[in-house]
Structure formats: C-alpha cells, structure tokens
Amino acid sequence: MEFLSYLISGISLGSVYAIIALGYTMVYGIAKMLNFAHGDVIMIGGYISYITISSLGVPGWLSVIIAMAVCTVLGIIIEGLAYKPLRSAPSLAVLITAIGVSYFLQNSALLIWGANPKTYSPLVNGNIKLFEGELTISYVSLLTVVACIIIMVVLMLFTSKTKMGKAMRACSEDKGAAQLMGINVNLTISVTFAIGSALAAIAGVLLLSSYPSLMPTTGSMPGIKAFTAAVFGGIGSIPGAFLGGVLLGVIESFASAYISTQLANSIVFAVLIIVLLVRPTGLLGKRIQEKV
C-alpha cells in the first residue's frame, strides 16, 4: 500500500507541475520565448487567494476565480511591458528580461506581504480511506488530478476548435504567414500569456493546498520543475506537458521515498538529461528538420 500511496502522491504533485508546464509550453509554442517569471505568477496567485480568504472571508472557490482574474491581468501587463518590445530581439535579451521580471515580482511580494511564511488553508479537507483504511487519499489530491485532466482537455479543444485557438496554432507555425492571413499576432500572444497566467493561479492554489507554506519564493522551484516537465514531455506540446509533469511528479515522489529526500531533485534533473540525450525534442516533441 505504501507504493500506491507514493504513486498517488506523485501523480497529484505531477498534476500541479503539468498545469504550470501547460502555461510554459503554450507561451513557448506560440511566442517562442521562455517566460521564467511564470513561477512567480504562481506565487502572486497564491497570495491573492490567501488574502481574499483570510482578510475578506470569501469562499475558497471564489478566491481561485479572483486569483485567476488578477494573474490574467498581470500576465497581460508583463507581456505588454516586458516582452512585447523584445519580439525581434535576440533570445538572450528575452531571457535576461524574464529573469529581471521574476526578481521584480519576488521583491514586490517581499515588500507587500513580508518574508514571514503564511499558512495557506486547503481548498478542501478530508480523506478517502480504501482497503480498510490502509490507503488514504486526500480530497486535495483528487481535486488536483481531476482539475489537471479537465484543463488539458479544455485546452486541446480550445486550440483545435475555436477561432482564437486556430490563430494560436497558426502563429506557432509561422507568425509572418499568420499576419499576412489577417491574424492579429499581438492579440494572439497576449491571449496566450493571459491563459498561461490564469493557469498559474490555479496551480498556485492547488500547490498550496498540498504544501501550505506561502513565501515570496514559493513559486521558484515549482516553476523550474514545471519548465523541466515541459521540456521532458516536449515543449510546445499540450499532451507532452501533461505527460512530463505527471512523470516528473511520480519520479520525485519515488525518489524521495525510496532513495533520499535530499537527492530527489538531483534525480529528477538527471532523468531529464538522460531523456534528452535519447530524445532531444522530449517524449512527445516534434522533430524539426532544418532546410539547408
């Protein structure tokens, strides 16, 4: 039963990574830029949810909606002020800007809410006991997995069935050709950042429901691991982000349980290196042939 318990815990943690990775993979797939401030948007979403629950007394589900709204606006502002002027700039300039935005958000949170950790109350409480109480599954774990699956399915339907989703796919293939066909590339990229930031808010709340310590640096490591999950599964692929996140969570859970909690992160990144040596585009990534 311990094996099943660690597996369920890993799938739950991996589902959080997957939701964050979906934001990474959408932004990279369409805008071709790595938004390393994405992890800090998770932290902002967590703080907004915490403040609305503790200070305003709103229900947990409403705090999630408020956090999503705030993070959506934040994502659009970040894209418009920090990334939009760098559309034609070298990738190194975008990377440095993303790191700068990340530190700006962390230090802003430090000034506004302080460095002392806040204890976040889970969205749902309680457990399900199976096999005469030998296996316990928390409602938070179930909620996280179900939310991740629903989000992935909705995103796949959105990108394949809606006009904006098709515009996103067109921009991911060729921005210049998409613009010639009448697609508003700037609007499409802004909508992509908005969706990714809203997903970051959901991921932040679900993460804090399982690991309730909230600090200005809360989103840093989950953000890095989610980026790892996106690369692991094949960055630019929605199913790849889901698969990479879940596998990463399961590997981390088993590594912590059976090897060492101190070495768990090292093992996760070592597995990523091995996978990329075998499949440089990730598990579900497309192989791109360059014309010479």
mmCIF file of N, CA, C and O in Angstrom, residues 130-227:
data_model
loop_
_atom_site.group_PDB
_atom_site.id
_atom_site.type_symbol
_atom_site.label_atom_id
_atom_site.label_comp_id
_atom_site.label_asym_id
_atom_site.label_seq_id
_atom_site.Cartn_x
_atom_site.Cartn_y
_atom_site.Cartn_z
ATOM 1 N N LEU A 130 -9.384 3.670 1.695
ATOM 2 C CA LEU A 130 -9.639 2.462 0.921
ATOM 3 C C LEU A 130 -8.909 1.281 1.537
ATOM 4 O O LEU A 130 -7.968 1.454 2.324
ATOM 5 N N PHE A 131 -9.334 0.079 1.157
ATOM 6 C CA PHE A 131 -8.698 -1.154 1.642
ATOM 7 C C PHE A 131 -8.637 -1.190 3.170
ATOM 8 O O PHE A 131 -7.575 -1.364 3.772
ATOM 9 N N GLU A 132 -9.804 -0.938 3.754
ATOM 10 C CA GLU A 132 -9.967 -0.969 5.221
ATOM 11 C C GLU A 132 -9.027 0.011 5.923
ATOM 12 O O GLU A 132 -8.455 -0.285 6.970
ATOM 13 N N GLY A 133 -8.860 1.172 5.318
ATOM 14 C CA GLY A 133 -8.068 2.224 5.945
ATOM 15 C C GLY A 133 -6.582 2.150 5.683
ATOM 16 O O GLY A 133 -5.828 3.010 6.153
ATOM 17 N N GLU A 134 -6.124 1.148 4.919
ATOM 18 C CA GLU A 134 -4.685 1.025 4.662
ATOM 19 C C GLU A 134 -4.192 2.044 3.643
ATOM 20 O O GLU A 134 -3.010 2.388 3.616
ATOM 21 N N LEU A 135 -5.087 2.515 2.769
ATOM 22 C CA LEU A 135 -4.718 3.516 1.771
ATOM 23 C C LEU A 135 -5.593 4.744 1.962
ATOM 24 O O LEU A 135 -6.822 4.651 1.962
ATOM 25 N N THR A 136 -4.954 5.895 2.134
ATOM 26 C CA THR A 136 -5.673 7.155 2.346
ATOM 27 C C THR A 136 -5.368 8.109 1.206
ATOM 28 O O THR A 136 -4.205 8.359 0.886
ATOM 29 N N ILE A 137 -6.424 8.634 0.597
ATOM 30 C CA ILE A 137 -6.275 9.597 -0.499
ATOM 31 C C ILE A 137 -6.985 10.884 -0.082
ATOM 32 O O ILE A 137 -8.169 10.866 0.266
ATOM 33 N N SER A 138 -6.269 11.981 -0.115
ATOM 34 C CA SER A 138 -6.877 13.255 0.279
ATOM 35 C C SER A 138 -7.745 13.804 -0.850
ATOM 36 O O SER A 138 -7.489 13.559 -2.034
ATOM 37 N N TYR A 139 -8.767 14.551 -0.458
ATOM 38 C CA TYR A 139 -9.628 15.196 -1.450
ATOM 39 C C TYR A 139 -8.842 16.198 -2.294
ATOM 40 O O TYR A 139 -9.155 16.407 -3.475
ATOM 41 N N VAL A 140 -7.824 16.809 -1.691
ATOM 42 C CA VAL A 140 -6.995 17.763 -2.431
ATOM 43 C C VAL A 140 -6.280 17.072 -3.586
ATOM 44 O O VAL A 140 -6.201 17.600 -4.704
ATOM 45 N N SER A 141 -5.762 15.852 -3.332
ATOM 46 C CA SER A 141 -5.076 15.101 -4.395
ATOM 47 C C SER A 141 -6.032 14.777 -5.536
ATOM 48 O O SER A 141 -5.686 14.930 -6.721
ATOM 49 N N LEU A 142 -7.235 14.329 -5.184
ATOM 50 C CA LEU A 142 -8.233 14.017 -6.215
ATOM 51 C C LEU A 142 -8.607 15.264 -7.003
ATOM 52 O O LEU A 142 -8.701 15.231 -8.238
ATOM 53 N N LEU A 143 -8.810 16.375 -6.289
ATOM 54 C CA LEU A 143 -9.174 17.633 -6.951
ATOM 55 C C LEU A 143 -8.073 18.076 -7.911
ATOM 56 O O LEU A 143 -8.354 18.524 -9.030
ATOM 57 N N THR A 144 -6.822 17.923 -7.494
ATOM 58 C CA THR A 144 -5.694 18.343 -8.321
ATOM 59 C C THR A 144 -5.617 17.541 -9.613
ATOM 60 O O THR A 144 -5.451 18.102 -10.704
ATOM 61 N N VAL A 145 -5.752 16.226 -9.504
ATOM 62 C CA VAL A 145 -5.670 15.363 -10.685
ATOM 63 C C VAL A 145 -6.833 15.641 -11.640
ATOM 64 O O VAL A 145 -6.633 15.772 -12.857
ATOM 65 N N VAL A 146 -8.039 15.737 -11.088
ATOM 66 C CA VAL A 146 -9.221 15.991 -11.931
ATOM 67 C C VAL A 146 -9.103 17.353 -12.614
ATOM 68 O O VAL A 146 -9.395 17.485 -13.813
ATOM 69 N N ALA A 147 -8.661 18.370 -11.869
ATOM 70 C CA ALA A 147 -8.510 19.717 -12.440
ATOM 71 C C ALA A 147 -7.496 19.701 -13.576
ATOM 72 O O ALA A 147 -7.715 20.327 -14.625
ATOM 73 N N CYS A 148 -6.394 18.974 -13.395
ATOM 74 C CA CYS A 148 -5.357 18.906 -14.425
ATOM 75 C C CYS A 148 -5.897 18.269 -15.702
ATOM 76 O O CYS A 148 -5.671 18.767 -16.809
ATOM 77 N N ILE A 149 -6.620 17.169 -15.560
ATOM 78 C CA ILE A 149 -7.172 16.474 -16.736
ATOM 79 C C ILE A 149 -8.176 17.364 -17.463
ATOM 80 O O ILE A 149 -8.152 17.474 -18.696
ATOM 81 N N ILE A 150 -9.058 18.026 -16.696
ATOM 82 C CA ILE A 150 -10.058 18.897 -17.307
ATOM 83 C C ILE A 150 -9.387 20.048 -18.051
ATOM 84 O O ILE A 150 -9.761 20.382 -19.193
ATOM 85 N N ILE A 151 -8.376 20.661 -17.419
ATOM 86 C CA ILE A 151 -7.675 21.782 -18.051
ATOM 87 C C ILE A 151 -7.007 21.346 -19.352
ATOM 88 O O ILE A 151 -7.082 22.041 -20.374
ATOM 89 N N MET A 152 -6.352 20.180 -19.349
ATOM 90 C CA MET A 152 -5.684 19.709 -20.555
ATOM 91 C C MET A 152 -6.684 19.466 -21.682
ATOM 92 O O MET A 152 -6.462 19.868 -22.831
ATOM 93 N N VAL A 153 -7.801 18.804 -21.356
ATOM 94 C CA VAL A 153 -8.816 18.514 -22.374
ATOM 95 C C VAL A 153 -9.410 19.808 -22.929
ATOM 96 O O VAL A 153 -9.562 19.964 -24.156
ATOM 97 N N VAL A 154 -9.720 20.762 -22.042
ATOM 98 C CA VAL A 154 -10.294 22.039 -22.482
ATOM 99 C C VAL A 154 -9.314 22.794 -23.376
ATOM 100 O O VAL A 154 -9.700 23.361 -24.412
ATOM 101 N N LEU A 155 -8.032 22.791 -23.008
ATOM 102 C CA LEU A 155 -7.028 23.484 -23.820
ATOM 103 C C LEU A 155 -6.889 22.846 -25.199
ATOM 104 O O LEU A 155 -6.761 23.553 -26.213
ATOM 105 N N MET A 156 -6.916 21.513 -25.253
ATOM 106 C CA MET A 156 -6.806 20.833 -26.545
ATOM 107 C C MET A 156 -8.020 21.141 -27.421
ATOM 108 O O MET A 156 -7.879 21.372 -28.629
ATOM 109 N N LEU A 157 -9.206 21.166 -26.821
ATOM 110 C CA LEU A 157 -10.404 21.513 -27.582
ATOM 111 C C LEU A 157 -10.357 22.981 -28.012
ATOM 112 O O LEU A 157 -10.750 23.320 -29.139
ATOM 113 N N PHE A 158 -9.880 23.838 -27.126
ATOM 114 C CA PHE A 158 -9.782 25.266 -27.430
ATOM 115 C C PHE A 158 -8.858 25.521 -28.615
ATOM 116 O O PHE A 158 -9.188 26.291 -29.532
ATOM 117 N N THR A 159 -7.685 24.873 -28.614
ATOM 118 C CA THR A 159 -6.719 25.105 -29.686
ATOM 119 C C THR A 159 -7.124 24.467 -31.008
ATOM 120 O O THR A 159 -6.651 24.877 -32.065
ATOM 121 N N SER A 160 -7.995 23.471 -30.966
ATOM 122 C CA SER A 160 -8.367 22.772 -32.198
ATOM 123 C C SER A 160 -9.725 23.196 -32.754
ATOM 124 O O SER A 160 -9.981 23.036 -33.958
ATOM 125 N N LYS A 161 -10.603 23.754 -31.908
ATOM 126 C CA LYS A 161 -11.976 24.033 -32.338
ATOM 127 C C LYS A 161 -12.324 25.518 -32.449
ATOM 128 O O LYS A 161 -13.206 25.876 -33.229
ATOM 129 N N THR A 162 -11.669 26.371 -31.664
ATOM 130 C CA THR A 162 -12.062 27.778 -31.650
ATOM 131 C C THR A 162 -11.224 28.599 -32.628
ATOM 132 O O THR A 162 -10.126 28.199 -33.028
ATOM 133 N N LYS A 163 -11.755 29.771 -32.982
ATOM 134 C CA LYS A 163 -11.052 30.656 -33.913
ATOM 135 C C LYS A 163 -9.731 31.147 -33.318
ATOM 136 O O LYS A 163 -8.698 31.156 -34.005
ATOM 137 N N MET A 164 -9.760 31.550 -32.036
ATOM 138 C CA MET A 164 -8.538 32.008 -31.381
ATOM 139 C C MET A 164 -7.526 30.868 -31.248
ATOM 140 O O MET A 164 -6.319 31.074 -31.426
ATOM 141 N N GLY A 165 -8.018 29.674 -30.942
ATOM 142 C CA GLY A 165 -7.124 28.527 -30.828
ATOM 143 C C GLY A 165 -6.434 28.216 -32.143
ATOM 144 O O GLY A 165 -5.222 27.917 -32.171
ATOM 145 N N LYS A 166 -7.183 28.309 -33.241
ATOM 146 C CA LYS A 166 -6.583 28.077 -34.556
ATOM 147 C C LYS A 166 -5.590 29.183 -34.901
ATOM 148 O O LYS A 166 -4.562 28.933 -35.547
ATOM 149 N N ALA A 167 -5.894 30.410 -34.451
ATOM 150 C CA ALA A 167 -4.946 31.509 -34.656
ATOM 151 C C ALA A 167 -3.651 31.255 -33.889
ATOM 152 O O ALA A 167 -2.551 31.533 -34.391
ATOM 153 N N MET A 168 -3.770 30.704 -32.687
ATOM 154 C CA MET A 168 -2.579 30.364 -31.904
ATOM 155 C C MET A 168 -1.734 29.320 -32.618
ATOM 156 O O MET A 168 -0.500 29.428 -32.686
ATOM 157 N N ARG A 169 -2.396 28.299 -33.163
ATOM 158 C CA ARG A 169 -1.670 27.265 -33.888
ATOM 159 C C ARG A 169 -0.986 27.831 -35.129
ATOM 160 O O ARG A 169 0.137 27.466 -35.467
ATOM 161 N N ALA A 170 -1.664 28.746 -35.799
ATOM 162 C CA ALA A 170 -1.070 29.371 -36.986
ATOM 163 C C ALA A 170 0.158 30.197 -36.611
ATOM 164 O O ALA A 170 1.197 30.142 -37.285
ATOM 165 N N CYS A 171 0.054 30.961 -35.508
ATOM 166 C CA CYS A 171 1.193 31.764 -35.051
ATOM 167 C C CYS A 171 2.363 30.890 -34.631
ATOM 168 O O CYS A 171 3.529 31.264 -34.817
ATOM 169 N N SER A 172 2.056 29.728 -34.047
ATOM 170 C CA SER A 172 3.132 28.827 -33.634
ATOM 171 C C SER A 172 3.890 28.259 -34.829
ATOM 172 O O SER A 172 5.074 27.965 -34.740
ATOM 173 N N GLU A 173 3.196 28.119 -35.964
ATOM 174 C CA GLU A 173 3.858 27.607 -37.175
ATOM 175 C C GLU A 173 4.669 28.695 -37.868
ATOM 176 O O GLU A 173 5.832 28.484 -38.215
ATOM 177 N N ASP A 174 4.058 29.855 -38.076
ATOM 178 C CA ASP A 174 4.736 30.936 -38.809
ATOM 179 C C ASP A 174 4.013 32.252 -38.528
ATOM 180 O O ASP A 174 2.914 32.487 -39.046
ATOM 181 N N LYS A 175 4.618 33.098 -37.706
ATOM 182 C CA LYS A 175 3.966 34.367 -37.348
ATOM 183 C C LYS A 175 3.770 35.264 -38.570
ATOM 184 O O LYS A 175 2.744 35.919 -38.722
ATOM 185 N N GLY A 176 4.781 35.316 -39.432
ATOM 186 C CA GLY A 176 4.692 36.172 -40.606
ATOM 187 C C GLY A 176 3.554 35.774 -41.524
ATOM 188 O O GLY A 176 2.756 36.621 -41.966
ATOM 189 N N ALA A 177 3.447 34.481 -41.815
ATOM 190 C CA ALA A 177 2.368 33.990 -42.679
ATOM 191 C C ALA A 177 1.009 34.198 -42.018
ATOM 192 O O ALA A 177 0.031 34.553 -42.693
ATOM 193 N N ALA A 178 0.955 34.001 -40.689
ATOM 194 C CA ALA A 178 -0.308 34.201 -39.964
ATOM 195 C C ALA A 178 -0.759 35.651 -40.059
ATOM 196 O O ALA A 178 -1.945 35.942 -40.256
ATOM 197 N N GLN A 179 0.187 36.592 -39.958
ATOM 198 C CA GLN A 179 -0.150 38.011 -40.045
ATOM 199 C C GLN A 179 -0.643 38.364 -41.450
ATOM 200 O O GLN A 179 -1.574 39.161 -41.610
ATOM 201 N N LEU A 180 -0.029 37.768 -42.465
ATOM 202 C CA LEU A 180 -0.465 38.003 -43.836
ATOM 203 C C LEU A 180 -1.881 37.476 -44.081
ATOM 204 O O LEU A 180 -2.600 37.990 -44.937
ATOM 205 N N MET A 181 -2.267 36.461 -43.317
ATOM 206 C CA MET A 181 -3.611 35.895 -43.453
ATOM 207 C C MET A 181 -4.654 36.660 -42.628
ATOM 208 O O MET A 181 -5.806 36.254 -42.541
ATOM 209 N N GLY A 182 -4.229 37.758 -42.007
ATOM 210 C CA GLY A 182 -5.168 38.606 -41.278
ATOM 211 C C GLY A 182 -5.272 38.312 -39.798
ATOM 212 O O GLY A 182 -6.159 38.852 -39.114
ATOM 213 N N ILE A 183 -4.398 37.484 -39.260
ATOM 214 C CA ILE A 183 -4.427 37.165 -37.824
ATOM 215 C C ILE A 183 -3.699 38.255 -37.050
ATOM 216 O O ILE A 183 -2.591 38.667 -37.435
ATOM 217 N N ASN A 184 -4.301 38.717 -35.978
ATOM 218 C CA ASN A 184 -3.679 39.711 -35.104
ATOM 219 C C ASN A 184 -2.699 38.989 -34.184
ATOM 220 O O ASN A 184 -3.097 38.419 -33.162
ATOM 221 N N VAL A 185 -1.431 39.015 -34.555
ATOM 222 C CA VAL A 185 -0.412 38.256 -33.824
ATOM 223 C C VAL A 185 -0.233 38.791 -32.416
ATOM 224 O O VAL A 185 -0.116 38.029 -31.446
ATOM 225 N N ASN A 186 -0.221 40.117 -32.262
ATOM 226 C CA ASN A 186 -0.037 40.714 -30.933
ATOM 227 C C ASN A 186 -1.162 40.308 -29.982
ATOM 228 O O ASN A 186 -0.917 39.951 -28.821
ATOM 229 N N LEU A 187 -2.398 40.349 -30.463
ATOM 230 C CA LEU A 187 -3.533 39.945 -29.639
ATOM 231 C C LEU A 187 -3.442 38.461 -29.284
ATOM 232 O O LEU A 187 -3.711 38.067 -28.141
ATOM 233 N N THR A 188 -3.045 37.643 -30.246
ATOM 234 C CA THR A 188 -2.943 36.197 -30.017
ATOM 235 C C THR A 188 -1.915 35.883 -28.941
ATOM 236 O O THR A 188 -2.162 35.067 -28.051
ATOM 237 N N ILE A 189 -0.775 36.553 -28.994
ATOM 238 C CA ILE A 189 0.268 36.324 -27.984
ATOM 239 C C ILE A 189 -0.195 36.819 -26.617
ATOM 240 O O ILE A 189 0.041 36.164 -25.584
ATOM 241 N N SER A 190 -0.888 37.953 -26.576
ATOM 242 C CA SER A 190 -1.406 38.471 -25.302
ATOM 243 C C SER A 190 -2.411 37.510 -24.687
ATOM 244 O O SER A 190 -2.400 37.272 -23.468
ATOM 245 N N VAL A 191 -3.284 36.934 -25.510
ATOM 246 C CA VAL A 191 -4.266 35.963 -25.022
ATOM 247 C C VAL A 191 -3.546 34.716 -24.494
ATOM 248 O O VAL A 191 -3.944 34.141 -23.469
ATOM 249 N N THR A 192 -2.475 34.320 -25.158
ATOM 250 C CA THR A 192 -1.704 33.160 -24.709
ATOM 251 C C THR A 192 -1.109 33.409 -23.324
ATOM 252 O O THR A 192 -1.166 32.557 -22.444
ATOM 253 N N PHE A 193 -0.525 34.592 -23.131
ATOM 254 C CA PHE A 193 0.025 34.944 -21.815
ATOM 255 C C PHE A 193 -1.085 34.992 -20.768
ATOM 256 O O PHE A 193 -0.881 34.586 -19.622
ATOM 257 N N ALA A 194 -2.249 35.512 -21.150
ATOM 258 C CA ALA A 194 -3.367 35.591 -20.208
ATOM 259 C C ALA A 194 -3.800 34.198 -19.764
ATOM 260 O O ALA A 194 -4.009 33.952 -18.567
ATOM 261 N N ILE A 195 -3.919 33.274 -20.707
ATOM 262 C CA ILE A 195 -4.325 31.894 -20.368
ATOM 263 C C ILE A 195 -3.270 31.233 -19.491
ATOM 264 O O ILE A 195 -3.586 30.591 -18.480
ATOM 265 N N GLY A 196 -1.997 31.394 -19.871
ATOM 266 C CA GLY A 196 -0.918 30.792 -19.077
ATOM 267 C C GLY A 196 -0.885 31.322 -17.655
ATOM 268 O O GLY A 196 -0.674 30.568 -16.701
ATOM 269 N N SER A 197 -1.128 32.623 -17.483
ATOM 270 C CA SER A 197 -1.114 33.224 -16.140
ATOM 271 C C SER A 197 -2.312 32.780 -15.319
ATOM 272 O O SER A 197 -2.199 32.570 -14.100
ATOM 273 N N ALA A 198 -3.467 32.617 -15.963
ATOM 274 C CA ALA A 198 -4.641 32.100 -15.251
ATOM 275 C C ALA A 198 -4.380 30.672 -14.769
ATOM 276 O O ALA A 198 -4.747 30.301 -13.634
ATOM 277 N N LEU A 199 -3.733 29.870 -15.608
ATOM 278 C CA LEU A 199 -3.379 28.508 -15.199
ATOM 279 C C LEU A 199 -2.383 28.530 -14.039
ATOM 280 O O LEU A 199 -2.446 27.673 -13.143
ATOM 281 N N ALA A 200 -1.478 29.503 -14.047
ATOM 282 C CA ALA A 200 -0.513 29.622 -12.946
ATOM 283 C C ALA A 200 -1.220 29.887 -11.623
ATOM 284 O O ALA A 200 -0.826 29.361 -10.572
ATOM 285 N N ALA A 201 -2.276 30.704 -11.655
ATOM 286 C CA ALA A 201 -3.044 30.980 -10.430
ATOM 287 C C ALA A 201 -3.694 29.707 -9.904
ATOM 288 O O ALA A 201 -3.657 29.427 -8.694
ATOM 289 N N ILE A 202 -4.295 28.911 -10.799
ATOM 290 C CA ILE A 202 -4.912 27.643 -10.389
ATOM 291 C C ILE A 202 -3.857 26.722 -9.788
ATOM 292 O O ILE A 202 -4.059 26.111 -8.730
ATOM 293 N N ALA A 203 -2.712 26.627 -10.466
ATOM 294 C CA ALA A 203 -1.634 25.751 -9.982
ATOM 295 C C ALA A 203 -1.130 26.208 -8.619
ATOM 296 O O ALA A 203 -0.844 25.378 -7.743
ATOM 297 N N GLY A 204 -1.034 27.532 -8.414
ATOM 298 C CA GLY A 204 -0.566 28.042 -7.128
ATOM 299 C C GLY A 204 -1.490 27.654 -5.990
ATOM 300 O O GLY A 204 -1.031 27.231 -4.915
ATOM 301 N N VAL A 205 -2.783 27.773 -6.211
ATOM 302 C CA VAL A 205 -3.753 27.413 -5.173
ATOM 303 C C VAL A 205 -3.717 25.920 -4.883
ATOM 304 O O VAL A 205 -3.734 25.494 -3.719
ATOM 305 N N LEU A 206 -3.642 25.092 -5.918
ATOM 306 C CA LEU A 206 -3.594 23.640 -5.728
ATOM 307 C C LEU A 206 -2.296 23.212 -5.047
ATOM 308 O O LEU A 206 -2.299 22.329 -4.188
ATOM 309 N N LEU A 207 -1.189 23.857 -5.422
ATOM 310 C CA LEU A 207 0.093 23.551 -4.789
ATOM 311 C C LEU A 207 0.052 23.887 -3.305
ATOM 312 O O LEU A 207 0.484 23.082 -2.455
ATOM 313 N N LEU A 208 -0.482 25.057 -2.963
ATOM 314 C CA LEU A 208 -0.527 25.484 -1.563
ATOM 315 C C LEU A 208 -1.544 24.691 -0.757
ATOM 316 O O LEU A 208 -1.431 24.605 0.470
ATOM 317 N N SER A 209 -2.526 24.102 -1.427
ATOM 318 C CA SER A 209 -3.479 23.249 -0.709
ATOM 319 C C SER A 209 -2.795 21.977 -0.217
ATOM 320 O O SER A 209 -3.206 21.390 0.792
ATOM 321 N N SER A 210 -1.747 21.546 -0.924
ATOM 322 C CA SER A 210 -0.988 20.350 -0.510
ATOM 323 C C SER A 210 0.231 20.712 0.317
ATOM 324 O O SER A 210 0.593 19.997 1.249
ATOM 325 N N TYR A 211 0.877 21.829 -0.021
ATOM 326 C CA TYR A 211 2.079 22.280 0.688
ATOM 327 C C TYR A 211 1.827 23.721 1.131
ATOM 328 O O TYR A 211 2.111 24.674 0.387
ATOM 329 N N PRO A 212 1.257 23.919 2.328
ATOM 330 C CA PRO A 212 0.609 25.198 2.683
ATOM 331 C C PRO A 212 1.520 26.352 3.077
ATOM 332 O O PRO A 212 1.033 27.379 3.509
ATOM 333 N N SER A 213 2.834 26.237 2.937
ATOM 334 C CA SER A 213 3.716 27.336 3.310
ATOM 335 C C SER A 213 3.863 28.312 2.140
ATOM 336 O O SER A 213 4.322 27.936 1.061
ATOM 337 N N LEU A 214 3.462 29.578 2.363
ATOM 338 C CA LEU A 214 3.452 30.591 1.301
ATOM 339 C C LEU A 214 4.480 31.665 1.610
ATOM 340 O O LEU A 214 4.423 32.329 2.639
ATOM 341 N N MET A 215 5.447 31.844 0.686
ATOM 342 C CA MET A 215 6.508 32.845 0.816
ATOM 343 C C MET A 215 6.737 33.504 -0.547
ATOM 344 O O MET A 215 6.268 32.992 -1.569
ATOM 345 N N PRO A 216 7.485 34.616 -0.587
ATOM 346 C CA PRO A 216 7.770 35.248 -1.885
ATOM 347 C C PRO A 216 8.542 34.358 -2.860
ATOM 348 O O PRO A 216 8.515 34.601 -4.068
ATOM 349 N N THR A 217 9.225 33.340 -2.346
ATOM 350 C CA THR A 217 9.983 32.433 -3.222
ATOM 351 C C THR A 217 9.242 31.114 -3.471
ATOM 352 O O THR A 217 9.827 30.179 -4.025
ATOM 353 N N THR A 218 7.982 31.053 -3.085
ATOM 354 C CA THR A 218 7.230 29.801 -3.191
ATOM 355 C C THR A 218 7.205 29.240 -4.613
ATOM 356 O O THR A 218 7.289 28.035 -4.815
ATOM 357 N N GLY A 219 7.082 30.111 -5.608
ATOM 358 C CA GLY A 219 6.921 29.625 -6.982
ATOM 359 C C GLY A 219 8.206 29.309 -7.711
ATOM 360 O O GLY A 219 8.163 28.774 -8.831
ATOM 361 N N SER A 220 9.365 29.601 -7.101
ATOM 362 C CA SER A 220 10.634 29.459 -7.834
ATOM 363 C C SER A 220 10.928 28.022 -8.235
ATOM 364 O O SER A 220 11.080 27.705 -9.426
ATOM 365 N N MET A 221 11.024 27.123 -7.260
ATOM 366 C CA MET A 221 11.361 25.740 -7.579
ATOM 367 C C MET A 221 10.256 25.020 -8.349
ATOM 368 O O MET A 221 10.550 24.320 -9.329
ATOM 369 N N PRO A 222 8.970 25.157 -7.966
ATOM 370 C CA PRO A 222 7.929 24.547 -8.813
ATOM 371 C C PRO A 222 7.966 25.062 -10.248
ATOM 372 O O PRO A 222 7.710 24.307 -11.185
ATOM 373 N N GLY A 223 8.296 26.344 -10.421
ATOM 374 C CA GLY A 223 8.390 26.893 -11.774
ATOM 375 C C GLY A 223 9.500 26.240 -12.570
ATOM 376 O O GLY A 223 9.324 25.898 -13.752
ATOM 377 N N ILE A 224 10.657 26.044 -11.938
ATOM 378 C CA ILE A 224 11.786 25.397 -12.617
ATOM 379 C C ILE A 224 11.447 23.947 -12.945
ATOM 380 O O ILE A 224 11.732 23.449 -14.046
ATOM 381 N N LYS A 225 10.814 23.252 -11.997
ATOM 382 C CA LYS A 225 10.450 21.856 -12.241
ATOM 383 C C LYS A 225 9.387 21.735 -13.327
ATOM 384 O O LYS A 225 9.410 20.793 -14.127
ATOM 385 N N ALA A 226 8.457 22.693 -13.357
ATOM 386 C CA ALA A 226 7.438 22.656 -14.397
ATOM 387 C C ALA A 226 8.051 22.917 -15.769
ATOM 388 O O ALA A 226 7.649 22.302 -16.767
ATOM 389 N N PHE A 227 9.030 23.820 -15.835
ATOM 390 C CA PHE A 227 9.740 24.027 -17.096
ATOM 391 C C PHE A 227 10.464 22.747 -17.506
ATOM 392 O O PHE A 227 10.454 22.361 -18.680
#
